[in-house]
XYZ file of C-alpha atoms in Angstrom:
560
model
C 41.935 1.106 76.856
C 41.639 -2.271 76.420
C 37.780 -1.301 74.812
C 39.630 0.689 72.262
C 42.041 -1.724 71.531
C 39.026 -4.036 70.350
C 37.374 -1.378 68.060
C 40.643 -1.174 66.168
C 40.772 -4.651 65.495
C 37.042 -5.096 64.675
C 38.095 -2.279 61.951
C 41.409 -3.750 60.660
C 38.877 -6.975 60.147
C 36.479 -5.180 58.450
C 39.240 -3.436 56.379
C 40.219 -6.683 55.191
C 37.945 -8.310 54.196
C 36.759 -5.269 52.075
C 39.994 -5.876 50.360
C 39.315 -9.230 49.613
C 35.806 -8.525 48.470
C 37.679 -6.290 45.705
C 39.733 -8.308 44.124
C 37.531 -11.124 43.609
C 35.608 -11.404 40.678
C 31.881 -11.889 40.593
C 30.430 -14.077 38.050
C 27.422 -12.667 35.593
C 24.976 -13.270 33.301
C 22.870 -11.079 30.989
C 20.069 -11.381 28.496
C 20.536 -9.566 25.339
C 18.123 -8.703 22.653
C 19.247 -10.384 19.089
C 17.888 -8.851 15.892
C 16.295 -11.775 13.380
C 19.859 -13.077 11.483
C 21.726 -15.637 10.898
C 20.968 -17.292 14.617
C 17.538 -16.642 15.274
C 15.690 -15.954 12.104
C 12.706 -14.150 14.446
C 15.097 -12.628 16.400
C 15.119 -13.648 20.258
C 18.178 -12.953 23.217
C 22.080 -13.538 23.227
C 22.534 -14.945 27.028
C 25.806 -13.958 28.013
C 27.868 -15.301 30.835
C 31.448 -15.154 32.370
C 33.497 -12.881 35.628
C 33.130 -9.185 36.152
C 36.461 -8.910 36.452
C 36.313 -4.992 36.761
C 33.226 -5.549 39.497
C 31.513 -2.895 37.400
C 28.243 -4.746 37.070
C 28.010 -5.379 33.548
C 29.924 -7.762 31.112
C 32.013 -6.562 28.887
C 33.250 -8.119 25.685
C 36.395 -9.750 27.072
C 34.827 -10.965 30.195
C 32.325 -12.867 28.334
C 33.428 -16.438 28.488
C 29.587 -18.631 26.773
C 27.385 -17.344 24.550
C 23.429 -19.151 24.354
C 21.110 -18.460 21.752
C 17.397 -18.226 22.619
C 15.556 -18.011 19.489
C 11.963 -16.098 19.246
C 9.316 -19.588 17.746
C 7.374 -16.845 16.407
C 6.882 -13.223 15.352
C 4.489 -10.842 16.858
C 4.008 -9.149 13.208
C 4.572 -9.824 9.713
C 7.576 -6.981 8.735
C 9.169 -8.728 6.012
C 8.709 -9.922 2.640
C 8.410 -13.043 0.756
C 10.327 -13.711 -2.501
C 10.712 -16.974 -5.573
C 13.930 -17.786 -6.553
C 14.191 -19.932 -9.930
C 17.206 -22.347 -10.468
C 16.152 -23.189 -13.482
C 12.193 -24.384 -15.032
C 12.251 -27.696 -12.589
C 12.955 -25.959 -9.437
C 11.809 -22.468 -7.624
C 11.955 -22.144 -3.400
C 9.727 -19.511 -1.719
C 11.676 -17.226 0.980
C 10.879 -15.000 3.332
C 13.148 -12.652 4.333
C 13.340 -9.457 7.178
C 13.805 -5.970 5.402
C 17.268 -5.438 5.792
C 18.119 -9.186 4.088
C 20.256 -10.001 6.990
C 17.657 -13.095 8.259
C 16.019 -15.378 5.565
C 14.469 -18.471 6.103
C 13.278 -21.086 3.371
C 9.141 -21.542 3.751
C 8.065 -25.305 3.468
C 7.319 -25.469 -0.209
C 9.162 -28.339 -1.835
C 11.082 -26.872 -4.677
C 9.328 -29.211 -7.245
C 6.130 -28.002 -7.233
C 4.454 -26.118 -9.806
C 3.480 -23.091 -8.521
C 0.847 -20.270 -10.354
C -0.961 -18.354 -7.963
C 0.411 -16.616 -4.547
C -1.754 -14.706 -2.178
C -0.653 -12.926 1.430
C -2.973 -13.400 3.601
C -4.591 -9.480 4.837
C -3.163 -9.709 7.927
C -0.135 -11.036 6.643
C 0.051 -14.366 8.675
C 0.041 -16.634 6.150
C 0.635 -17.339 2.520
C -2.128 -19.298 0.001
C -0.293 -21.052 -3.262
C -1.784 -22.727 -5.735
C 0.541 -25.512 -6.803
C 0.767 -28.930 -8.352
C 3.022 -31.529 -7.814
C 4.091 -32.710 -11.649
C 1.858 -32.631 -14.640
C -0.103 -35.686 -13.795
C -1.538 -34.409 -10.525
C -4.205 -31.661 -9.933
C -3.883 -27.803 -9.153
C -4.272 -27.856 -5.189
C -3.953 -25.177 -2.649
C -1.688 -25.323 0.129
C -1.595 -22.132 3.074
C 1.937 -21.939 4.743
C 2.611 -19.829 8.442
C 5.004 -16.920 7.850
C 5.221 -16.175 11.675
C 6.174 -19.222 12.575
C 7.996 -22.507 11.832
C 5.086 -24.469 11.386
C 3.770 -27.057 8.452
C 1.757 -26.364 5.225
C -1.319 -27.077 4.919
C -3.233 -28.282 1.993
C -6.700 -26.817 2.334
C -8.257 -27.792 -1.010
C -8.084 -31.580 0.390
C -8.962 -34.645 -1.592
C -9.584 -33.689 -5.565
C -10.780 -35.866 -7.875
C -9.004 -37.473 -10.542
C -8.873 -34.445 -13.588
C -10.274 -31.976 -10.769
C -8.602 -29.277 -10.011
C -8.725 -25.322 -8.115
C -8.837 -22.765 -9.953
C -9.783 -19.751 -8.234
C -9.056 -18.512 -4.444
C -9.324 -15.573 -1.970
C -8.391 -14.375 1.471
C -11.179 -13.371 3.695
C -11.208 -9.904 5.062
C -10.227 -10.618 8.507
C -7.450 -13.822 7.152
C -9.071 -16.486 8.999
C -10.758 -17.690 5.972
C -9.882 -18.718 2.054
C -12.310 -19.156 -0.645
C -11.336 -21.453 -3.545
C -14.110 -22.613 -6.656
C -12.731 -25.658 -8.541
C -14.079 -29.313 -9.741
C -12.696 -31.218 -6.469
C -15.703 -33.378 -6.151
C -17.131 -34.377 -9.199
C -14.479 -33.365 -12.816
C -16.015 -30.613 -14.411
C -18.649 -28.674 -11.767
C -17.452 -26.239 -10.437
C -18.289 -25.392 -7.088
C -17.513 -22.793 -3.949
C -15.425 -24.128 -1.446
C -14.344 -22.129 2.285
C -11.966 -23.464 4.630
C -10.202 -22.796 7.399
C -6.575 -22.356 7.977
C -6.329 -26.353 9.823
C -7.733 -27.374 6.198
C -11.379 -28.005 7.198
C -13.187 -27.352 4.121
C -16.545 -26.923 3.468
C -18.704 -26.572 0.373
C -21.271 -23.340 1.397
C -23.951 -23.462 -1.683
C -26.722 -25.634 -2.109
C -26.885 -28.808 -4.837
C -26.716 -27.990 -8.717
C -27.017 -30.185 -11.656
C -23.719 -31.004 -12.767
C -23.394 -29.065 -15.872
C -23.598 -26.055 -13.952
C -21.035 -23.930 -12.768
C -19.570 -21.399 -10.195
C -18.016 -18.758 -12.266
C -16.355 -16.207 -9.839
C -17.078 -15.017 -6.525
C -15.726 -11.883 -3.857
C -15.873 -11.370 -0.457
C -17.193 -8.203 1.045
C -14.201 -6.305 2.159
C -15.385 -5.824 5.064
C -17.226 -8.857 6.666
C -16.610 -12.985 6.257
C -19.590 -12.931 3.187
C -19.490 -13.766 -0.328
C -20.853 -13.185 -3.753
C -20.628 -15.613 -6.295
C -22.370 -15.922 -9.788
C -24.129 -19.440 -10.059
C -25.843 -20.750 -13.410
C -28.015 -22.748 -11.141
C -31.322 -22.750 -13.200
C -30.630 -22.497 -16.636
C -27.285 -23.303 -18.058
C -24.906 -20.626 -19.097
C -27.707 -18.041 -17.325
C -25.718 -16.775 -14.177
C -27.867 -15.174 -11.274
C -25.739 -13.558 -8.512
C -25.985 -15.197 -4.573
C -24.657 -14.022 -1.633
C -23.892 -16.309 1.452
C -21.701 -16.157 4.312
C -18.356 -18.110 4.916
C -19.848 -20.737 6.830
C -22.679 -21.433 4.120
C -25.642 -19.633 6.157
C -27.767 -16.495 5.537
C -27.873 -17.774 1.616
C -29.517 -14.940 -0.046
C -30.223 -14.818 -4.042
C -29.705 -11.423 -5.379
C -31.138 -11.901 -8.812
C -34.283 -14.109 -8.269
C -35.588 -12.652 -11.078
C -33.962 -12.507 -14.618
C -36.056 -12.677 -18.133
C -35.612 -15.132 -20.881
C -31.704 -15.153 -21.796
C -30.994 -12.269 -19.532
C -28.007 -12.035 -17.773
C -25.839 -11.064 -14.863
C -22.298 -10.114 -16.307
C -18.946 -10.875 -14.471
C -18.545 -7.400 -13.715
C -19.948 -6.765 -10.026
C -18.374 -5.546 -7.001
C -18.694 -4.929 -3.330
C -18.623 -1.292 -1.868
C -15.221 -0.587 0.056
C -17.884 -0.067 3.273
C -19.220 -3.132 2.287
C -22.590 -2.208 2.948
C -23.855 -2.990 -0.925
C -23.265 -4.979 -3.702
C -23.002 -3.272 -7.816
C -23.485 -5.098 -10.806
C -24.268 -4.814 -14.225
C -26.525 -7.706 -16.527
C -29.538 -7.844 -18.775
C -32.175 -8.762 -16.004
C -34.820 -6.568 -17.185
C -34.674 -6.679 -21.494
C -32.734 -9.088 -23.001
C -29.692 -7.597 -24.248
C -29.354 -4.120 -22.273
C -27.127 -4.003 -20.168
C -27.619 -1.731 -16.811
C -26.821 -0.774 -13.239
C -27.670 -2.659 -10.503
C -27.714 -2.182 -6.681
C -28.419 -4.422 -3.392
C -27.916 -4.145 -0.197
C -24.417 -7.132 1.982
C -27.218 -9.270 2.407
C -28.769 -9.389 -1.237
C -32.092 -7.547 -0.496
C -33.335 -4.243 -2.336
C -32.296 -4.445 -5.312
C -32.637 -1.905 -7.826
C -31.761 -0.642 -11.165
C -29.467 2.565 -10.449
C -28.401 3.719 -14.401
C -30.766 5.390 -16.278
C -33.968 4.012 -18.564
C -31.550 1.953 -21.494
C -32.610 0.801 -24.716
C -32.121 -1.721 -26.752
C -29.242 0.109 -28.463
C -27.955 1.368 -25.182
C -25.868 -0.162 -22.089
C -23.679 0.401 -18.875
C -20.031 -1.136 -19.946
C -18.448 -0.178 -16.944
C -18.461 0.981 -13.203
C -16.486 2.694 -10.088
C -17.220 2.869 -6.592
C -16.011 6.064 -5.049
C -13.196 5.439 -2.202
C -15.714 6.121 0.066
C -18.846 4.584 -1.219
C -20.872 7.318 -1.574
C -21.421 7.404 -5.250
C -20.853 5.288 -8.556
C -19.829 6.459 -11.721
C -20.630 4.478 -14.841
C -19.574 4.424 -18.789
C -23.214 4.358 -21.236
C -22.395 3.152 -24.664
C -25.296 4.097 -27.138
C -24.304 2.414 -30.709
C -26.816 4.473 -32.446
C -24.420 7.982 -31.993
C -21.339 6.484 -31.128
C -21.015 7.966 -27.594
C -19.971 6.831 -24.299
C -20.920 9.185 -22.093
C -19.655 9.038 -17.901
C -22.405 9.087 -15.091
C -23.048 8.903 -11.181
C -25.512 8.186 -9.096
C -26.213 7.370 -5.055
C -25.860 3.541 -4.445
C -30.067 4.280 -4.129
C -30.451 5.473 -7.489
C -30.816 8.658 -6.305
C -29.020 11.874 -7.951
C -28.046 10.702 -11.159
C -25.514 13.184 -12.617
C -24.264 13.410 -16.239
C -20.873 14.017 -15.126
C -19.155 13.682 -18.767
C -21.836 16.903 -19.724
C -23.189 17.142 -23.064
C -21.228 14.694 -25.749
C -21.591 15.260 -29.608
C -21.870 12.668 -31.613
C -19.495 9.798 -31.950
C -17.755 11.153 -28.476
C -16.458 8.830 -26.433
C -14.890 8.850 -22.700
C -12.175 6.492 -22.769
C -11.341 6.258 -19.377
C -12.306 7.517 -15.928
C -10.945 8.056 -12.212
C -12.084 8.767 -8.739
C -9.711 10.981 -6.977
C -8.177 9.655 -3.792
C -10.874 11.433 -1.481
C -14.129 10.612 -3.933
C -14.980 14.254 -4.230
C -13.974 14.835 -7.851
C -13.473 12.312 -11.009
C -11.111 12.834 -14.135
C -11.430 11.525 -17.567
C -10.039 11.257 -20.975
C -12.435 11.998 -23.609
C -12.364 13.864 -27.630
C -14.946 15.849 -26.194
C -14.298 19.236 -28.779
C -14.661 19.364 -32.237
C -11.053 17.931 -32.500
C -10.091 14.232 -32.220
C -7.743 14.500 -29.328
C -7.974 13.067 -26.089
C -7.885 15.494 -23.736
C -8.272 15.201 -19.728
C -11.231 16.506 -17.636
C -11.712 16.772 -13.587
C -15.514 17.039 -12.663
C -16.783 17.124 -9.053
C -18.831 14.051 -8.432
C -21.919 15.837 -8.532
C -21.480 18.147 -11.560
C -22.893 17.977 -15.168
C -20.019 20.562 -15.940
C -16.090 19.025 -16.659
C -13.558 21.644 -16.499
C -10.939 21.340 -19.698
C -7.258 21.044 -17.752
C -5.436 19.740 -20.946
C -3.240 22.592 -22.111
C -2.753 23.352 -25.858
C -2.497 19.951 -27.916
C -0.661 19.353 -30.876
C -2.095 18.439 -33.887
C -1.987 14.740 -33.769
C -1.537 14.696 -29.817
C -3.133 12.704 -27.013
C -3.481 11.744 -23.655
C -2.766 8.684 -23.191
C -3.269 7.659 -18.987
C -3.034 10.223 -16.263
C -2.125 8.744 -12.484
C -4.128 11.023 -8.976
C -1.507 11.529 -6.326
C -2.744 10.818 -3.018
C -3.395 14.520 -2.145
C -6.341 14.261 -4.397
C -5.658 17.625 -6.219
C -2.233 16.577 -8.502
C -2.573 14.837 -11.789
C 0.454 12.954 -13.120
C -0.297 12.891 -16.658
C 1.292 11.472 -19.974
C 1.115 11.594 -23.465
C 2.381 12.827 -26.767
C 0.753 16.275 -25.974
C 2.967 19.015 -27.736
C 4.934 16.866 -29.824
C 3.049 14.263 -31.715
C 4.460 10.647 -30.800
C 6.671 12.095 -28.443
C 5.750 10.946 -24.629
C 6.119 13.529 -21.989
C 5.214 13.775 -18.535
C 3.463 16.582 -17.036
C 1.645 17.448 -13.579
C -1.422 19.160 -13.709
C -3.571 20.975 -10.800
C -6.575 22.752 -11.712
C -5.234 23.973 -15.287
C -2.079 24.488 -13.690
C 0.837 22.041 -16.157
C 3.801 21.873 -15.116
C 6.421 19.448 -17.775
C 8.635 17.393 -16.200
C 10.983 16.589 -18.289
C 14.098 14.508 -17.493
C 17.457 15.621 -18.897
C 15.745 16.530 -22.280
C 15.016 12.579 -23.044
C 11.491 12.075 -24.361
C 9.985 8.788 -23.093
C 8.324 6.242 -25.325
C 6.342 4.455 -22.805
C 5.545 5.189 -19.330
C 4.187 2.078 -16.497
C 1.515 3.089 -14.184
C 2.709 5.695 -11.216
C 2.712 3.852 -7.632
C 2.640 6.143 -4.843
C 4.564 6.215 -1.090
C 2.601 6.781 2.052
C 4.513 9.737 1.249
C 3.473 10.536 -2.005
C 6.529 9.994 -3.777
C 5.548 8.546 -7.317
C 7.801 5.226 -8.575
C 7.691 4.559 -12.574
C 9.497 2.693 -15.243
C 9.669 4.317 -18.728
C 11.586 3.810 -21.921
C 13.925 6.844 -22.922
C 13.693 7.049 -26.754
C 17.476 7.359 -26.609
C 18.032 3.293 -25.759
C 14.220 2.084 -25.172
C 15.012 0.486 -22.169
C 13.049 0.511 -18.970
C 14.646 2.023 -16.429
C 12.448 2.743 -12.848
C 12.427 7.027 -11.781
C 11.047 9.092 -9.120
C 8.559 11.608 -8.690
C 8.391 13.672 -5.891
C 6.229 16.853 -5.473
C 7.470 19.594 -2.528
C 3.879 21.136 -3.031
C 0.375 20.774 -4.748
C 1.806 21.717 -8.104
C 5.185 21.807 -8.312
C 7.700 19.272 -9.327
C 10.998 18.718 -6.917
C 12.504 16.032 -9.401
C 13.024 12.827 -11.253
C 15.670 10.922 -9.950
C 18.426 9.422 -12.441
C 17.765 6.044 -12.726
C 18.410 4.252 -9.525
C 19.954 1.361 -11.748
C 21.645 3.216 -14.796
C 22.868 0.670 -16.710
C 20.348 -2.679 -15.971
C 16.760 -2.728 -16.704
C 14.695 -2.370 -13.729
C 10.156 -3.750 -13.810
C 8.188 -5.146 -11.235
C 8.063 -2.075 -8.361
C 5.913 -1.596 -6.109
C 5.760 0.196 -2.311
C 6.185 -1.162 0.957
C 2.293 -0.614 2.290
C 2.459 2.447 4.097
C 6.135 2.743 4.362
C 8.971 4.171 2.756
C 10.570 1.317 0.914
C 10.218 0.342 -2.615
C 10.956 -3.459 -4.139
C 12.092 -3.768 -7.566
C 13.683 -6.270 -9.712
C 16.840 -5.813 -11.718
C 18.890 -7.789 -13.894
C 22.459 -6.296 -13.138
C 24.164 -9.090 -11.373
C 25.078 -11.416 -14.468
C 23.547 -11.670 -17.622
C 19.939 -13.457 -17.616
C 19.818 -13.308 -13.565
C 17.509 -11.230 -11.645
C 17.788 -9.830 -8.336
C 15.666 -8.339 -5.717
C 16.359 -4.953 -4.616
C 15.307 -2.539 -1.969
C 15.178 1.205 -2.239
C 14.784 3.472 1.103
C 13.274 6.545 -0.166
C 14.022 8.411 3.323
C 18.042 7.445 3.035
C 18.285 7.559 -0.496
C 19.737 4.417 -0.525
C 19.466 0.948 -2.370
C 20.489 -2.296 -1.904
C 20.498 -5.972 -3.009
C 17.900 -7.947 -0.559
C 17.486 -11.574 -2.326
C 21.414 -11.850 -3.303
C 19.836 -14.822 -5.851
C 22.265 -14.001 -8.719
C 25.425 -15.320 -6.445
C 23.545 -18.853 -6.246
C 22.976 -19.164 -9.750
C 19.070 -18.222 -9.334
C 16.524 -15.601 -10.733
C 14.178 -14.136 -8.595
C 10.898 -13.767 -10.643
C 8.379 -12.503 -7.883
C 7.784 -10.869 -4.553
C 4.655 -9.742 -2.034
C 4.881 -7.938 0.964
């Protein structure tokens, strides 16, 4: 009995002091994640800490009792985008700001400088400017951190007095930039790389100093560079290639007769394997089509035998660098006739077809996938310009214009990303009356918005998506105003959006890379000030990002 006895008080104790355990509180802490804002401009955690008074594990708003803040110094990725705001002609601050505008922050630029050139960085780390400080001083160029708090850094370094940069690049991979300017001696101009610490290093041998660097490019797809160099002969540029570090130095053009010439006009394959360019190296005068391979060896003329009254004006590289397609001017008939041929030289294809005389092809396009090209041309006995599609191997252009009116032209036409829809404008059945139309293989299709001719139209951007973002003027007020394309299939037209901004004029668009968000700037806030807006093309929705009007301020550029 008396065993018993002592099991019911060992329970009644245990009993109790349950009870106790329940009524007390237990105190908690908890690590929340915080968004970039107003408190942590990269984002970070909300600690939390105070009682569980309902001893349900987990804090709830009126049990928290102190709040901490532990910020994020950096961000893992580059998701926002960077914006100038103008005060007035003395002052302009650079901001970056997340996507949704709810966390800014104000990038270490000091709001006197001068500022005229503004490059992001490929991988979107950091930002290059080209600035001065007042009048007086010299064009230098400074590289800020956008994913972190750290310092500027001026990588052009010392300048001479009267020297300045002029101009600059990003290397492929961003750990690079490339600047020419007259930092070491006024007036030659030389090739400068440096790093993003600001160690700078000039990567081409010595030249007298009445010679110049004229321009350069990097390969787009390794840290090398091109640059045109009058290094022998003054005003007689041969083309070098040489890697970001100054090694490998390679001249392209060793060779180059009296007065001949490489022109400005050269460019890298988007594989980066060879290099294009067109000059007079062979007769004085005619202008042709060159080839080498990154590291400036076989070269070779790739455009056809050219006379003295002949030349290559102008040349493409396909998306995907299997071809080039050129422009031939012959003054003696009057035609400019469209060509392309293997980076080798090799299957050389009159792609324009036969041209009468005095026929000209005005302008030329790769499609998105570099199987086909399109053109504008007065190919037919009438003056018109009318659009062709060729594929890149044909001598035979297929007409697609439909019937013109007297008078009538095309005037630009835009691919859409599916490679096979043509966004196309022009006074085409109405003379000096803009339309728009989308063509596919012959197929047109008007699209015309509430019965309001246009009298301009800006050049189509695509989305990732393929929805096309223009300004035009209505003839009706000849205002810009910024509209929407979007095609449901290969050749029809869903719609034009009403303006997004009906009653403020609306420039500067441009897609989010790969995304689903367009920038734009309007001028609806108060007269003379210009905001930043963002347009979600998924929720319909718009919205004012830079908020710059409320402060007084104009915002007068953006890059994302």
């Amino acid at each position: 009995m008396k065993f018993f006895l002592r099991i019911l008080a060992l329970l009644a104790v245990l009993v109790g002091l349950q009870a106790c355990g329940k009524s007390q509180s237990v105190g908690l802490s908890e690590s929340l994640p915080l968004a970039p804002g107003a408190d942590c401009v990269f984002g970070g955690e909300q600690v939390v800490s105070g009682n569980d008074a309902n001893n349900n594990s987990q804090l709830e708003p009126a049990e928290i009792a102190s709040s901490e803040f532990e910020c994020f110094a950096t961000l893992s990725a580059f998701t926002g985008i960077v914006y100038r705001e103008v005060v007035d002609n003395d002052s302009a601050s650079f901001w970056w700001s997340s996507l949704d505008g709810q966390a800014k922050r104000q990038l270490p630029i000091p709001t006197s400088h001068q500022v005229i050139g503004i490059s992001l960085s490929p991988d979107k780390s950091h930002l290059a400017i080209k600035f001065r400080e007042t009048d007086e001083y010299p064009w230098q160029l400074m590289v800020v951190p956008l994913l972190n708090l750290g310092a500027a850094v001026t990588v052009s370094g010392t300048v001479v007095e009267d020297g300045n940069v002029s101009g600059f690049a990003w290397s492929p991979q961003s750990d690079y930039v490339a600047f020419t300017g007259d930092l070491d001696i006024d007036g030659k101009v030389e090739l400068f790389v440096s790093d993003l610490s600001g160690n700078r290093q000039q990567i081409h041998g010595e030249f007298a100093s009445d010679r110049d660097v004229s321009s350069f490019a990097w390969s787009p797809t390794a840290n090398r560079l091109a640059y045109l160099l009058d290094d022998q002969v003054n005003n007689q540029y041969r083309l070098h290639t040489v890697t970001a570090v100054g090694s490998n130095h390679q001249i392209v053009t060793e060779e180059v007769v009296e007065d001949g010439d490489v022109s400005t006009h050269y460019a890298w394959s988007p594989d980066g394997t060879y290099l294009a360019f067109i000059g007079d190296m062979e007769i004085d005068g005619v202008d042709q089509l060159y080839s080498a391979y990154f590291d400036g060896s076989g070269l070779q003329t790739v455009s056809d035998n050219l006379f003295a009254f002949e030349g290559v004006t102008e040349f493409y590289w396909a998306p995907d660098s299997s071809r080039l397609v050129y422009l031939e001017s012959d003054t003696n008939s009057g035609i400019t006739s469209a060509h392309t041929v293997l980076p080798n030289g090799d299957e050389a294809t009159l792609v324009s077809g036969f041209m009468s005389f005095d026929r000209k092809v005005s302008s030329i396009k790769w499609s998105p996938s570099g199987n086909e090209l399109a053109f504008i041309a007065d190919k037919d006995e009438l003056e018109e310009q009318q659009l062709y599609r060729v594929a890149a191997n044909s001598d035979a252009p297929v007409l697609t214009s439909p019937a013109m009116a007297e008078g009538g032209d095309i005037l630009d036409f835009f691919w859409h990303p599916n490679s096979e829809d043509i966004l196309v404008y022009g006074d085409i059945t109405v003379d000096e009356q803009v339309e728009l139309f989308v063509t596919n293989l012959g197929f047109w299709q008007s699209t015309e918005f509430m019965g309001l001719p246009f009298t301009s139209v800006s050049e189509t951007q695509w989305s990732g998506e393929g929805v096309g973002a223009f300004t035009a003027d209505a003839e009706i007020n000849e205002v810009p105003y910024l509209y929407l394309l979007n095609l449901n299939d290969s050749i029809a037209i869903d719609n034009i959006t009403v303006p997004i901004h009906a009653t403020a004029i609306t420039w500067g668009h441009s897609w989010q890379p790969q995304g689903n968000l367009l920038a734009f700037l309007v001028d609806d806030s108060a007269p003379g000030l210009t905001d930043l807006w963002i347009y979600d093309s998924i929720t319909d929705e718009s919205f004012n990002l830079s908020q710059a009007a409320t402060k007084g301020a104009s915002v007068d550029y953006y890059i994302w």
